[in-house]
PDB file of N, CA and C in Angstrom:
ATOM      1  N   MET A   1      11.411  -5.775-220.051  1.00 55.00           N
ATOM      2  CA  MET A   1      11.628  -7.073-220.680  1.00 55.00           C
ATOM      3  C   MET A   1      10.281  -7.675-221.078  1.00 55.00           C
ATOM      4  N   ALA A   2      10.233  -8.289-222.235  1.00 71.00           N
ATOM      5  CA  ALA A   2       9.010  -8.894-222.750  1.00 71.00           C
ATOM      6  C   ALA A   2       8.659 -10.149-221.962  1.00 71.00           C
ATOM      7  N   ASN A   3       7.369 -10.388-221.826  1.00 93.00           N
ATOM      8  CA  ASN A   3       6.915 -11.671-221.290  1.00 93.00           C
ATOM      9  C   ASN A   3       7.037 -12.682-222.413  1.00 93.00           C
ATOM     10  N   ILE A   4       7.794 -13.746-222.173  1.00 96.00           N
ATOM     11  CA  ILE A   4       8.067 -14.722-223.218  1.00 96.00           C
ATOM     12  C   ILE A   4       7.598 -16.091-222.757  1.00 96.00           C
ATOM     13  N   THR A   5       6.824 -16.743-223.626  1.00 98.00           N
ATOM     14  CA  THR A   5       6.369 -18.104-223.353  1.00 98.00           C
ATOM     15  C   THR A   5       6.814 -18.984-224.507  1.00 98.00           C
ATOM     16  N   LEU A   6       7.422 -20.117-224.155  1.00 98.00           N
ATOM     17  CA  LEU A   6       7.907 -21.073-225.150  1.00 98.00           C
ATOM     18  C   LEU A   6       7.180 -22.392-224.946  1.00 98.00           C
ATOM     19  N   TYR A   7       6.538 -22.870-225.991  1.00 98.00           N
ATOM     20  CA  TYR A   7       5.838 -24.159-225.961  1.00 98.00           C
ATOM     21  C   TYR A   7       6.739 -25.191-226.636  1.00 98.00           C
ATOM     22  N   THR A   8       6.997 -26.293-225.942  1.00 98.00           N
ATOM     23  CA  THR A   8       7.915 -27.310-226.435  1.00 98.00           C
ATOM     24  C   THR A   8       7.306 -28.691-226.270  1.00 98.00           C
ATOM     25  N   LYS A   9       8.039 -29.710-226.740  1.00 98.00           N
ATOM     26  CA  LYS A   9       7.672 -31.101-226.471  1.00 98.00           C
ATOM     27  C   LYS A   9       8.953 -31.913-226.358  1.00 98.00           C
ATOM     28  N   ASN A  10       8.851 -33.077-225.772  1.00 98.00           N
ATOM     29  CA  ASN A  10      10.000 -33.950-225.594  1.00 98.00           C
ATOM     30  C   ASN A  10      10.530 -34.426-226.942  1.00 98.00           C
ATOM     31  N   GLY A  11      11.856 -34.560-227.057  1.00 97.00           N
ATOM     32  CA  GLY A  11      12.477 -35.112-228.254  1.00 97.00           C
ATOM     33  C   GLY A  11      12.433 -34.219-229.472  1.00 97.00           C
ATOM     34  N   CYS A  12      12.270 -32.935-229.280  1.00 98.00           N
ATOM     35  CA  CYS A  12      12.143 -31.983-230.391  1.00 98.00           C
ATOM     36  C   CYS A  12      13.448 -31.204-230.538  1.00 98.00           C
ATOM     37  N   PRO A  13      14.215 -31.449-231.621  1.00 98.00           N
ATOM     38  CA  PRO A  13      15.491 -30.745-231.789  1.00 98.00           C
ATOM     39  C   PRO A  13      15.334 -29.223-231.908  1.00 98.00           C
ATOM     40  N   GLN A  14      14.313 -28.762-232.630  1.00 98.00           N
ATOM     41  CA  GLN A  14      14.108 -27.318-232.768  1.00 98.00           C
ATOM     42  C   GLN A  14      13.740 -26.688-231.427  1.00 98.00           C
ATOM     43  N   CYS A  15      13.006 -27.441-230.599  1.00 98.00           N
ATOM     44  CA  CYS A  15      12.672 -26.946-229.259  1.00 98.00           C
ATOM     45  C   CYS A  15      13.943 -26.780-228.438  1.00 98.00           C
ATOM     46  N   ARG A  16      14.820 -27.781-228.491  1.00 98.00           N
ATOM     47  CA  ARG A  16      16.080 -27.727-227.739  1.00 98.00           C
ATOM     48  C   ARG A  16      16.942 -26.558-228.209  1.00 98.00           C
ATOM     49  N   MET A  17      17.015 -26.352-229.520  1.00 98.00           N
ATOM     50  CA  MET A  17      17.836 -25.262-230.053  1.00 98.00           C
ATOM     51  C   MET A  17      17.279 -23.898-229.644  1.00 98.00           C
ATOM     52  N   THR A  18      15.962 -23.756-229.694  1.00 98.00           N
ATOM     53  CA  THR A  18      15.335 -22.489-229.300  1.00 98.00           C
ATOM     54  C   THR A  18      15.583 -22.219-227.823  1.00 98.00           C
ATOM     55  N   LYS A  19      15.366 -23.228-226.998  1.00 98.00           N
ATOM     56  CA  LYS A  19      15.574 -23.095-225.559  1.00 98.00           C
ATOM     57  C   LYS A  19      17.038 -22.765-225.261  1.00 98.00           C
ATOM     58  N   HIS A  20      17.946 -23.449-225.932  1.00 97.00           N
ATOM     59  CA  HIS A  20      19.378 -23.207-225.735  1.00 97.00           C
ATOM     60  C   HIS A  20      19.747 -21.771-226.122  1.00 97.00           C
ATOM     61  N   PHE A  21      19.215 -21.292-227.244  1.00 97.00           N
ATOM     62  CA  PHE A  21      19.479 -19.918-227.679  1.00 97.00           C
ATOM     63  C   PHE A  21      19.042 -18.935-226.602  1.00 97.00           C
ATOM     64  N   LEU A  22      17.824 -19.084-226.108  1.00 97.00           N
ATOM     65  CA  LEU A  22      17.308 -18.157-225.092  1.00 97.00           C
ATOM     66  C   LEU A  22      18.154 -18.205-223.829  1.00 97.00           C
ATOM     67  N   GLU A  23      18.496 -19.411-223.396  1.00 97.00           N
ATOM     68  CA  GLU A  23      19.286 -19.552-222.170  1.00 97.00           C
ATOM     69  C   GLU A  23      20.681 -18.957-222.320  1.00 97.00           C
ATOM     70  N   THR A  24      21.331 -19.195-223.445  1.00 96.00           N
ATOM     71  CA  THR A  24      22.698 -18.687-223.626  1.00 96.00           C
ATOM     72  C   THR A  24      22.727 -17.168-223.813  1.00 96.00           C
ATOM     73  N   HIS A  25      21.609 -16.577-224.198  1.00 95.00           N
ATOM     74  CA  HIS A  25      21.524 -15.121-224.330  1.00 95.00           C
ATOM     75  C   HIS A  25      20.838 -14.484-223.112  1.00 95.00           C
ATOM     76  N   ASN A  26      20.706 -15.259-222.043  1.00 95.00           N
ATOM     77  CA  ASN A  26      20.130 -14.775-220.778  1.00 95.00           C
ATOM     78  C   ASN A  26      18.756 -14.141-220.948  1.00 95.00           C
ATOM     79  N   VAL A  27      17.945 -14.752-221.796  1.00 95.00           N
ATOM     80  CA  VAL A  27      16.571 -14.296-222.004  1.00 95.00           C
ATOM     81  C   VAL A  27      15.675 -15.175-221.145  1.00 95.00           C
ATOM     82  N   SER A  28      14.982 -14.560-220.197  1.00 95.00           N
ATOM     83  CA  SER A  28      14.118 -15.355-219.323  1.00 95.00           C
ATOM     84  C   SER A  28      12.805 -15.654-220.034  1.00 95.00           C
ATOM     85  N   PHE A  29      12.282 -16.837-219.792  1.00 97.00           N
ATOM     86  CA  PHE A  29      11.056 -17.277-220.450  1.00 97.00           C
ATOM     87  C   PHE A  29      10.355 -18.316-219.587  1.00 97.00           C
ATOM     88  N   ILE A  30       9.095 -18.499-219.877  1.00 97.00           N
ATOM     89  CA  ILE A  30       8.301 -19.555-219.246  1.00 97.00           C
ATOM     90  C   ILE A  30       8.138 -20.656-220.273  1.00 97.00           C
ATOM     91  N   GLU A  31       8.393 -21.882-219.865  1.00 98.00           N
ATOM     92  CA  GLU A  31       8.276 -23.018-220.784  1.00 98.00           C
ATOM     93  C   GLU A  31       7.062 -23.856-220.418  1.00 98.00           C
ATOM     94  N   HIS A  32       6.309 -24.227-221.432  1.00 98.00           N
ATOM     95  CA  HIS A  32       5.203 -25.172-221.278  1.00 98.00           C
ATOM     96  C   HIS A  32       5.488 -26.343-222.214  1.00 98.00           C
ATOM     97  N   ASN A  33       5.738 -27.507-221.636  1.00 98.00           N
ATOM     98  CA  ASN A  33       5.992 -28.725-222.408  1.00 98.00           C
ATOM     99  C   ASN A  33       4.655 -29.426-222.621  1.00 98.00           C
ATOM    100  N   ILE A  34       4.257 -29.591-223.889  1.00 98.00           N
ATOM    101  CA  ILE A  34       2.931 -30.155-224.159  1.00 98.00           C
ATOM    102  C   ILE A  34       2.843 -31.642-223.816  1.00 98.00           C
ATOM    103  N   ASN A  35       3.992 -32.304-223.616  1.00 98.00           N
ATOM    104  CA  ASN A  35       3.934 -33.681-223.131  1.00 98.00           C
ATOM    105  C   ASN A  35       3.485 -33.713-221.670  1.00 98.00           C
ATOM    106  N   ASP A  36       3.942 -32.735-220.902  1.00 97.00           N
ATOM    107  CA  ASP A  36       3.600 -32.656-219.480  1.00 97.00           C
ATOM    108  C   ASP A  36       2.327 -31.853-219.238  1.00 97.00           C
ATOM    109  N   GLU A  37       2.019 -30.947-220.152  1.00 97.00           N
ATOM    110  CA  GLU A  37       0.855 -30.067-220.013  1.00 97.00           C
ATOM    111  C   GLU A  37       0.028 -30.103-221.296  1.00 97.00           C
ATOM    112  N   PRO A  38      -0.645 -31.230-221.556  1.00 97.00           N
ATOM    113  CA  PRO A  38      -1.364 -31.392-222.833  1.00 97.00           C
ATOM    114  C   PRO A  38      -2.515 -30.408-223.043  1.00 97.00           C
ATOM    115  N   GLN A  39      -2.931 -29.724-221.998  1.00 97.00           N
ATOM    116  CA  GLN A  39      -4.008 -28.742-222.163  1.00 97.00           C
ATOM    117  C   GLN A  39      -3.612 -27.617-223.114  1.00 97.00           C
ATOM    118  N   TYR A  40      -2.314 -27.417-223.343  1.00 97.00           N
ATOM    119  CA  TYR A  40      -1.865 -26.357-224.253  1.00 97.00           C
ATOM    120  C   TYR A  40      -1.947 -26.762-225.722  1.00 97.00           C
ATOM    121  N   ILE A  41      -2.151 -28.033-226.012  1.00 97.00           N
ATOM    122  CA  ILE A  41      -2.241 -28.484-227.407  1.00 97.00           C
ATOM    123  C   ILE A  41      -3.417 -27.812-228.107  1.00 97.00           C
ATOM    124  N   ASP A  42      -4.572 -27.834-227.486  1.00 97.00           N
ATOM    125  CA  ASP A  42      -5.746 -27.210-228.096  1.00 97.00           C
ATOM    126  C   ASP A  42      -5.561 -25.700-228.238  1.00 97.00           C
ATOM    127  N   TYR A  43      -4.916 -25.093-227.256  1.00 97.00           N
ATOM    128  CA  TYR A  43      -4.643 -23.652-227.335  1.00 97.00           C
ATOM    129  C   TYR A  43      -3.788 -23.339-228.562  1.00 97.00           C
ATOM    130  N   LEU A  44      -2.715 -24.104-228.751  1.00 98.00           N
ATOM    131  CA  LEU A  44      -1.819 -23.857-229.888  1.00 98.00           C
ATOM    132  C   LEU A  44      -2.529 -24.098-231.213  1.00 98.00           C
ATOM    133  N   LYS A  45      -3.337 -25.151-231.283  1.00 97.00           N
ATOM    134  CA  LYS A  45      -4.102 -25.421-232.506  1.00 97.00           C
ATOM    135  C   LYS A  45      -5.064 -24.281-232.804  1.00 97.00           C
ATOM    136  N   ALA A  46      -5.700 -23.745-231.763  1.00 97.00           N
ATOM    137  CA  ALA A  46      -6.640 -22.635-231.943  1.00 97.00           C
ATOM    138  C   ALA A  46      -5.926 -21.381-232.454  1.00 97.00           C
ATOM    139  N   GLN A  47      -4.631 -21.248-232.150  1.00 96.00           N
ATOM    140  CA  GLN A  47      -3.834 -20.120-232.631  1.00 96.00           C
ATOM    141  C   GLN A  47      -3.305 -20.362-234.046  1.00 96.00           C
ATOM    142  N   GLY A  48      -3.566 -21.558-234.594  1.00 97.00           N
ATOM    143  CA  GLY A  48      -3.154 -21.868-235.958  1.00 97.00           C
ATOM    144  C   GLY A  48      -1.833 -22.618-236.066  1.00 97.00           C
ATOM    145  N   PHE A  49      -1.268 -23.034-234.946  1.00 97.00           N
ATOM    146  CA  PHE A  49       0.014 -23.741-234.962  1.00 97.00           C
ATOM    147  C   PHE A  49      -0.210 -25.244-234.992  1.00 97.00           C
ATOM    148  N   GLN A  50       0.633 -25.926-235.755  1.00 96.00           N
ATOM    149  CA  GLN A  50       0.540 -27.382-235.855  1.00 96.00           C
ATOM    150  C   GLN A  50       1.812 -28.059-235.394  1.00 96.00           C
ATOM    151  N   ALA A  51       2.821 -27.280-235.025  1.00 97.00           N
ATOM    152  CA  ALA A  51       4.099 -27.843-234.598  1.00 97.00           C
ATOM    153  C   ALA A  51       4.728 -26.930-233.547  1.00 97.00           C
ATOM    154  N   VAL A  52       5.567 -27.510-232.737  1.00 98.00           N
ATOM    155  CA  VAL A  52       6.341 -26.746-231.759  1.00 98.00           C
ATOM    156  C   VAL A  52       7.800 -26.748-232.203  1.00 98.00           C
ATOM    157  N   PRO A  53       8.631 -25.874-231.732  1.00 98.00           N
ATOM    158  CA  PRO A  53       8.347 -24.898-230.683  1.00 98.00           C
ATOM    159  C   PRO A  53       7.505 -23.732-231.194  1.00 98.00           C
ATOM    160  N   VAL A  54       6.728 -23.179-230.284  1.00 98.00           N
ATOM    161  CA  VAL A  54       5.992 -21.949-230.551  1.00 98.00           C
ATOM    162  C   VAL A  54       6.452 -20.943-229.503  1.00 98.00           C
ATOM    163  N   LEU A  55       6.792 -19.757-229.958  1.00 98.00           N
ATOM    164  CA  LEU A  55       7.231 -18.709-229.055  1.00 98.00           C
ATOM    165  C   LEU A  55       6.266 -17.545-229.124  1.00 98.00           C
ATOM    166  N   GLU A  56       5.815 -17.109-227.962  1.00 97.00           N
ATOM    167  CA  GLU A  56       4.977 -15.922-227.844  1.00 97.00           C
ATOM    168  C   GLU A  56       5.740 -14.915-227.001  1.00 97.00           C
ATOM    169  N   ALA A  57       5.786 -13.672-227.454  1.00 95.00           N
ATOM    170  CA  ALA A  57       6.467 -12.615-226.708  1.00 95.00           C
ATOM    171  C   ALA A  57       5.762 -11.296-226.938  1.00 95.00           C
ATOM    172  N   ASP A  58       5.730 -10.472-225.908  1.00 92.00           N
ATOM    173  CA  ASP A  58       5.165  -9.130-226.032  1.00 92.00           C
ATOM    174  C   ASP A  58       5.907  -8.374-227.128  1.00 92.00           C
ATOM    175  N   GLY A  59       5.162  -7.747-228.022  1.00 87.00           N
ATOM    176  CA  GLY A  59       5.767  -6.918-229.051  1.00 87.00           C
ATOM    177  C   GLY A  59       6.353  -7.677-230.225  1.00 87.00           C
ATOM    178  N   LEU A  60       6.096  -8.974-230.292  1.00 88.00           N
ATOM    179  CA  LEU A  60       6.639  -9.800-231.368  1.00 88.00           C
ATOM    180  C   LEU A  60       5.538 -10.743-231.833  1.00 88.00           C
ATOM    181  N   GLU A  61       5.407 -10.905-233.135  1.00 93.00           N
ATOM    182  CA  GLU A  61       4.403 -11.833-233.642  1.00 93.00           C
ATOM    183  C   GLU A  61       4.811 -13.258-233.275  1.00 93.00           C
ATOM    184  N   SER A  62       3.861 -14.038-232.776  1.00 96.00           N
ATOM    185  CA  SER A  62       4.135 -15.424-232.387  1.00 96.00           C
ATOM    186  C   SER A  62       4.604 -16.211-233.602  1.00 96.00           C
ATOM    187  N   PHE A  63       5.514 -17.161-233.376  1.00 97.00           N
ATOM    188  CA  PHE A  63       6.024 -17.971-234.477  1.00 97.00           C
ATOM    189  C   PHE A  63       6.371 -19.359-233.988  1.00 97.00           C
ATOM    190  N   SER A  64       6.492 -20.266-234.948  1.00 97.00           N
ATOM    191  CA  SER A  64       6.906 -21.635-234.613  1.00 97.00           C
ATOM    192  C   SER A  64       8.215 -21.946-235.321  1.00 97.00           C
ATOM    193  N   GLY A  65       8.912 -22.930-234.793  1.00 97.00           N
ATOM    194  CA  GLY A  65      10.180 -23.343-235.368  1.00 97.00           C
ATOM    195  C   GLY A  65      11.355 -22.612-234.738  1.00 97.00           C
ATOM    196  N   PHE A  66      12.554 -23.043-235.110  1.00 97.00           N
ATOM    197  CA  PHE A  66      13.779 -22.395-234.640  1.00 97.00           C
ATOM    198  C   PHE A  66      14.117 -21.279-235.612  1.00 97.00           C
ATOM    199  N   ARG A  67      13.946 -20.041-235.160  1.00 96.00           N
ATOM    200  CA  ARG A  67      14.149 -18.870-236.026  1.00 96.00           C
ATOM    201  C   ARG A  67      15.119 -17.907-235.350  1.00 96.00           C
ATOM    202  N   PRO A  68      16.415 -18.122-235.556  1.00 96.00           N
ATOM    203  CA  PRO A  68      17.429 -17.305-234.880  1.00 96.00           C
ATOM    204  C   PRO A  68      17.278 -15.799-235.103  1.00 96.00           C
ATOM    205  N   ALA A  69      16.877 -15.385-236.289  1.00 94.00           N
ATOM    206  CA  ALA A  69      16.722 -13.942-236.555  1.00 94.00           C
ATOM    207  C   ALA A  69      15.643 -13.333-235.665  1.00 94.00           C
ATOM    208  N   GLU A  70      14.551 -14.063-235.466  1.00 94.00           N
ATOM    209  CA  GLU A  70      13.484 -13.588-234.575  1.00 94.00           C
ATOM    210  C   GLU A  70      13.931 -13.659-233.124  1.00 94.00           C
ATOM    211  N   LEU A  71      14.623 -14.718-232.755  1.00 95.00           N
ATOM    212  CA  LEU A  71      15.098 -14.860-231.376  1.00 95.00           C
ATOM    213  C   LEU A  71      16.088 -13.762-231.027  1.00 95.00           C
ATOM    214  N   GLN A  72      16.890 -13.351-232.012  1.00 94.00           N
ATOM    215  CA  GLN A  72      17.892 -12.311-231.775  1.00 94.00           C
ATOM    216  C   GLN A  72      17.229 -11.014-231.324  1.00 94.00           C
ATOM    217  N   LYS A  73      16.021 -10.754-231.781  1.00 91.00           N
ATOM    218  CA  LYS A  73      15.297  -9.542-231.375  1.00 91.00           C
ATOM    219  C   LYS A  73      15.044  -9.526-229.872  1.00 91.00           C
ATOM    220  N   LEU A  74      14.955 -10.706-229.272  1.00 92.00           N
ATOM    221  CA  LEU A  74      14.708 -10.795-227.833  1.00 92.00           C
ATOM    222  C   LEU A  74      15.994 -10.714-227.035  1.00 92.00           C
ATOM    223  N   ALA A  75      17.119 -10.951-227.688  1.00 86.00           N
ATOM    224  CA  ALA A  75      18.406 -11.012-226.988  1.00 86.00           C
ATOM    225  C   ALA A  75      19.075  -9.653-226.853  1.00 86.00           C
ATOM    226  N   ILE A  76      18.446  -8.627-227.348  1.00 73.00           N
ATOM    227  CA  ILE A  76      19.050  -7.284-227.306  1.00 73.00           C
ATOM    228  C   ILE A  76      18.943  -6.700-225.925  1.00 73.00           C
TER     229      ILE A  76
END
């Protein structure tokens, strides 16, 4: 199973949808909420991201936003 990290923030509909997709497909992941853990903001900016959710997974290019087609690759 891939190591999956999901970066989210409070009040973000795309974050909720991404998290819900992973949970309903029994995909385990580590969540970092940038409201609670602001140290990840600079990390995400350094990676070129300007918005959350951002998903990082082994064997998959990191991406931001709610992207069901990409998430489906993790649900197999």
